[in-house]
CSV table of C-alpha atoms in Angstrom, one decimal:
chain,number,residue,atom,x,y,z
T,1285,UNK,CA,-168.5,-87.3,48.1
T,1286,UNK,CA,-168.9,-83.9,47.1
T,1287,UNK,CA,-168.6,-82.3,43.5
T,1288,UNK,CA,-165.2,-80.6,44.6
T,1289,UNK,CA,-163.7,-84.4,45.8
T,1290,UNK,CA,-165.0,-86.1,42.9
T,1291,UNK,CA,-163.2,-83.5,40.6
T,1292,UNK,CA,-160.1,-83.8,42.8
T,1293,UNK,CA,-160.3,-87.1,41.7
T,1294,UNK,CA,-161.2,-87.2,38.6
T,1295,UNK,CA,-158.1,-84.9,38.1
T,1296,UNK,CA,-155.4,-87.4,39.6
T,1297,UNK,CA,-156.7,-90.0,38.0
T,1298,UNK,CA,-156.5,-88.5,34.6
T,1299,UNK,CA,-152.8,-87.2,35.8
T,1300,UNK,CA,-152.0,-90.8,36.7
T,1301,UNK,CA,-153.5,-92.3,33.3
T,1302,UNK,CA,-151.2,-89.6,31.5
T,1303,UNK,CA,-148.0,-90.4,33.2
T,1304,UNK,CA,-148.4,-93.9,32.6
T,1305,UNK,CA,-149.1,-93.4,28.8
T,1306,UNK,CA,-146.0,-90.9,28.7
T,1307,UNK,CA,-143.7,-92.9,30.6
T,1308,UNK,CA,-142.4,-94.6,27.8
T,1309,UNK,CA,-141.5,-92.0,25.4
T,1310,UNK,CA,-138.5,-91.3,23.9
T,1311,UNK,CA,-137.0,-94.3,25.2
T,1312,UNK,CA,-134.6,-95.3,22.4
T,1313,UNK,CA,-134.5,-98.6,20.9
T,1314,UNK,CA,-132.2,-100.3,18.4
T,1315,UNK,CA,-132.6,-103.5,16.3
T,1316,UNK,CA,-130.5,-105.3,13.7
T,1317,UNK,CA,-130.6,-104.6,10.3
T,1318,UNK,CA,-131.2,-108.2,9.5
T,1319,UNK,CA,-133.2,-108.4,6.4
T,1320,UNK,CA,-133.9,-108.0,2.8
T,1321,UNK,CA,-134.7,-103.8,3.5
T,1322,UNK,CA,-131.5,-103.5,6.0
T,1323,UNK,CA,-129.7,-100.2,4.8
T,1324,UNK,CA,-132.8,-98.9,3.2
T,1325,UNK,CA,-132.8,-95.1,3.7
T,1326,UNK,CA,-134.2,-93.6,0.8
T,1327,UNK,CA,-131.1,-93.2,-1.8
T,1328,UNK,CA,-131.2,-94.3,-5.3
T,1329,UNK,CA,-132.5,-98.2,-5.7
T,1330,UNK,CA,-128.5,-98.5,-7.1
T,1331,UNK,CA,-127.1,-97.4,-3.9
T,1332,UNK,CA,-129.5,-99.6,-2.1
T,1333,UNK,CA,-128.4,-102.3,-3.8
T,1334,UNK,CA,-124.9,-101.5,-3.5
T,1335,UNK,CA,-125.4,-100.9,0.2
T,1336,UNK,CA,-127.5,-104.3,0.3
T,1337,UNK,CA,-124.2,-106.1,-0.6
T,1338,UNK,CA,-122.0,-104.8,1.7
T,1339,UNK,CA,-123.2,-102.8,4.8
T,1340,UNK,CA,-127.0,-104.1,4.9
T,1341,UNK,CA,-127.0,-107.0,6.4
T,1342,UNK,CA,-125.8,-108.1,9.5
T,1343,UNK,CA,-122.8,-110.7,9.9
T,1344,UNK,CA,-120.6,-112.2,11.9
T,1345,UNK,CA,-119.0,-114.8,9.4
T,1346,UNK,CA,-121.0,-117.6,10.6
T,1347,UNK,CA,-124.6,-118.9,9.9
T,1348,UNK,CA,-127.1,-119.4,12.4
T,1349,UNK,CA,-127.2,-123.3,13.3
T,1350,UNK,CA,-130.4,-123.7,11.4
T,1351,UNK,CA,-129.9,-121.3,8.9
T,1352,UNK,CA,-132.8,-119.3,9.5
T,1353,UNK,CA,-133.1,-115.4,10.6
T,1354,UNK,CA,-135.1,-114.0,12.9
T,1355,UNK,CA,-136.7,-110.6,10.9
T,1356,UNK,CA,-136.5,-108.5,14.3
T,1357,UNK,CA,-138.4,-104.9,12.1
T,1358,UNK,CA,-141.5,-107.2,12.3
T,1359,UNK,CA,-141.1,-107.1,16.6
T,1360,UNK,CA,-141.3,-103.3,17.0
T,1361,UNK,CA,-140.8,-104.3,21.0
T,1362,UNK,CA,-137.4,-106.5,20.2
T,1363,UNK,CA,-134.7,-103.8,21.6
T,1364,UNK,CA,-132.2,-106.4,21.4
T,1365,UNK,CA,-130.7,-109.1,19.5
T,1366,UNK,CA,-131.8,-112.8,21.0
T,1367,UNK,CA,-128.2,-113.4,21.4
T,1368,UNK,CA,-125.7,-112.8,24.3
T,1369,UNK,CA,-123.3,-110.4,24.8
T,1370,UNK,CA,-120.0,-112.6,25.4
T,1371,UNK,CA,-117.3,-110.2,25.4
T,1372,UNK,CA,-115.6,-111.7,22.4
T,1373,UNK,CA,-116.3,-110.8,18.8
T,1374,UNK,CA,-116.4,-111.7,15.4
T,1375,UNK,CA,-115.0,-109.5,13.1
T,1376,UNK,CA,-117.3,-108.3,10.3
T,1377,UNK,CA,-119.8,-105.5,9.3
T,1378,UNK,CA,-122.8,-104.8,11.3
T,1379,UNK,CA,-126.0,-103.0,11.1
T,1380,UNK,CA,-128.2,-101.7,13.7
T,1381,UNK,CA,-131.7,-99.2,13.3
T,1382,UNK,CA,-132.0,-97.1,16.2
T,1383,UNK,CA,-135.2,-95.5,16.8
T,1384,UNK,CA,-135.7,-92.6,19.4
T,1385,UNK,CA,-138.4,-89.9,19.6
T,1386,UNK,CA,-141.2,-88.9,21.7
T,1387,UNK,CA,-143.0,-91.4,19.7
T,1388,UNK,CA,-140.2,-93.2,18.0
T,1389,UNK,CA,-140.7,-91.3,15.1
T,1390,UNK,CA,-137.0,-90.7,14.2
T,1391,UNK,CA,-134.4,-93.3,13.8
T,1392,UNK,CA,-130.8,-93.8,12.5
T,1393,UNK,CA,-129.1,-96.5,11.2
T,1394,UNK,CA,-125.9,-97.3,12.4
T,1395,UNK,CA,-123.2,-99.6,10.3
T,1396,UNK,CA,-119.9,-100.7,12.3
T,1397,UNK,CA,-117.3,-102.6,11.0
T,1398,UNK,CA,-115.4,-104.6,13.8
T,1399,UNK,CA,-111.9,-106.3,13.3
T,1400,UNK,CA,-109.7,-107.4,16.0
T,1401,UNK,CA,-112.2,-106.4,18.7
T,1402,UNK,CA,-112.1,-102.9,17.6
T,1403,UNK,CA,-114.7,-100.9,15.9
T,1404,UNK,CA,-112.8,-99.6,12.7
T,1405,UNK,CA,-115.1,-97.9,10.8
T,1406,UNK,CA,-118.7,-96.1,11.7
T,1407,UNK,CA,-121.2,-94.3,9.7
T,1408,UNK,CA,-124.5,-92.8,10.4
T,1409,UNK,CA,-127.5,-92.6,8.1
T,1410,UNK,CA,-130.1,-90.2,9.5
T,1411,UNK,CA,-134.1,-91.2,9.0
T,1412,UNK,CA,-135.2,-87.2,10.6
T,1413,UNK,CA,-138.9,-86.9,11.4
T,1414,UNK,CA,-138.4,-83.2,11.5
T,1415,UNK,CA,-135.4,-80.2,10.6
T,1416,UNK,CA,-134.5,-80.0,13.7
T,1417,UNK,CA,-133.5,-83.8,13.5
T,1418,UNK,CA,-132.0,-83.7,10.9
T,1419,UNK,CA,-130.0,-81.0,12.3
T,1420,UNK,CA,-129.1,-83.0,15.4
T,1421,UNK,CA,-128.1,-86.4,13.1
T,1422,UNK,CA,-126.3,-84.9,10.7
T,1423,UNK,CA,-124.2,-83.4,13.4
T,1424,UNK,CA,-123.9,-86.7,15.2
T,1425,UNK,CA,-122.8,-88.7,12.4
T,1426,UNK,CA,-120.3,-85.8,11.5
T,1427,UNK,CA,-118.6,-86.1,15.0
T,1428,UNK,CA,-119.1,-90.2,16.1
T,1429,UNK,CA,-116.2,-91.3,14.1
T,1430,UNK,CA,-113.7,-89.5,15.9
T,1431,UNK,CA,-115.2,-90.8,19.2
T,1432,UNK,CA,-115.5,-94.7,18.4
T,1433,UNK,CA,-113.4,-95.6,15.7
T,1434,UNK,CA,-110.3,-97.4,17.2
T,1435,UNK,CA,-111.5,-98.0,20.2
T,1436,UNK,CA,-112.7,-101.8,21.5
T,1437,UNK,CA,-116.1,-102.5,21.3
T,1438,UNK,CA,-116.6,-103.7,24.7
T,1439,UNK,CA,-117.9,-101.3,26.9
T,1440,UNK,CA,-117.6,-99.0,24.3
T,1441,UNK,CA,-120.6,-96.0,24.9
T,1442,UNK,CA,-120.4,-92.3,23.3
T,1443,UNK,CA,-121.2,-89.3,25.6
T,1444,UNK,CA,-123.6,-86.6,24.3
T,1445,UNK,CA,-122.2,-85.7,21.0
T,1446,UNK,CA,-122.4,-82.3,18.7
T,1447,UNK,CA,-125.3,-81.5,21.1
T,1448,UNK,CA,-127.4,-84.6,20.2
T,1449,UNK,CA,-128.5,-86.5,23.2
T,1450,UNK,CA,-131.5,-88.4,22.0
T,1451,UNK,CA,-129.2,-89.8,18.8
T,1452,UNK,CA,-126.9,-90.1,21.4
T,1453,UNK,CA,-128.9,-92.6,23.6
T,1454,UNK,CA,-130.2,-93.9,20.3
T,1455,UNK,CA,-126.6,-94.9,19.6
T,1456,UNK,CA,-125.6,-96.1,22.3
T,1457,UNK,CA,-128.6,-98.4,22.7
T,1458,UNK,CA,-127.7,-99.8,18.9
T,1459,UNK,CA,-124.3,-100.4,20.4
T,1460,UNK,CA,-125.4,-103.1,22.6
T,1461,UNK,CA,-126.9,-104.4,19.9
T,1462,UNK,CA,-124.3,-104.5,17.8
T,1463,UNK,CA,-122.3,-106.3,20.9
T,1464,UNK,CA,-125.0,-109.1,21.1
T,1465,UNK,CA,-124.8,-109.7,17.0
T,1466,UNK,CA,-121.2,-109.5,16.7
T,1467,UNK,CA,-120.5,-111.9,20.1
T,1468,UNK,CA,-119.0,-115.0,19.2
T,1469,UNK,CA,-121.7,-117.4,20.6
């Protein structure tokens, strides 16, 4: 093999390893917010307590059958809840941390309150990595209400809003989430 082929080689190869570490990136992911730091997004420790009593933890007016939690922020590759999506849910307030980024690096979290199968309130809390995040999620959270609130869960996905489509996909991703924790089993 010549010094030219073996470059050529060299060359794909290294192209090859690099798409394969890239491929990945920026895929969003979303997890419950189901324990003790759920809703933890840097206010005051009195807001997080406040928070921690009525938006930070996840619940669908039952307890599990054993009474244990799963803590799924330990699993940073759990993208989903361990339970099913059945179509039907329970009414309550749940929260979901979506992460997104070329690396992950920003994430929102995402509280829903569900009653009659409908969501009927939404808000946003932005973790930016950078300004222009910031930008992007501030925006986000500014227009989501008007485009989920009233409408039934089920099915329920945002298009590209205020110019934000990784939050967007973060979202939607926390969504399904939220669907899983929320299904009546």
């Amino acid at each position: 093999m010549s010094a030219s082929q073996s470059n050529a080689v060299k060359v794909i190869a290294l192209s090859a390893a690099s798409l394969a570490l890239l491929s990945a990136c920026g895929e969003p992911k979303a997890t419950p917010m189901d324990d003790e730091y759920a809703g933890n997004s840097g206010e005051s420790v009195q807001s997080q307590e406040d928070k921690s009593n009525t938006e930070g933890k996840a619940t669908d007016n039952t307890a599990n059958s054993d009474g244990s939690t799963k803590n799924h922020a330990d699993d940073k590759n759990s993208t989903t809840s361990d339970k099913k999506d059945t179509g039907n849910y329970a009414d309550g307030d749940y929260s979901v941390n979506g992460q997104y980024g070329p690396v992950g690096e920003d994430t929102i979290d995402v509280h829903l309150t569900i009653k009659n199968q409908n969501v009927t309130a939404v808000s946003i809390v932005g973790h930016p990595f950078t300004s222009i995040s910031k930008k992007h999620q501030n925006d986000f959270a500014k227009a989501v209400p008007d485009a989920v609130v009233g409408k039934p869960l089920k099915d329920l996905k945002v298009d590209k809003l205020a110019g934000a489509s990784w939050t967007t996909e973060a979202f939607n991703k926390a969504l399904d989430v939220a669907r899983q924790e929320a299904s009546v089993q």
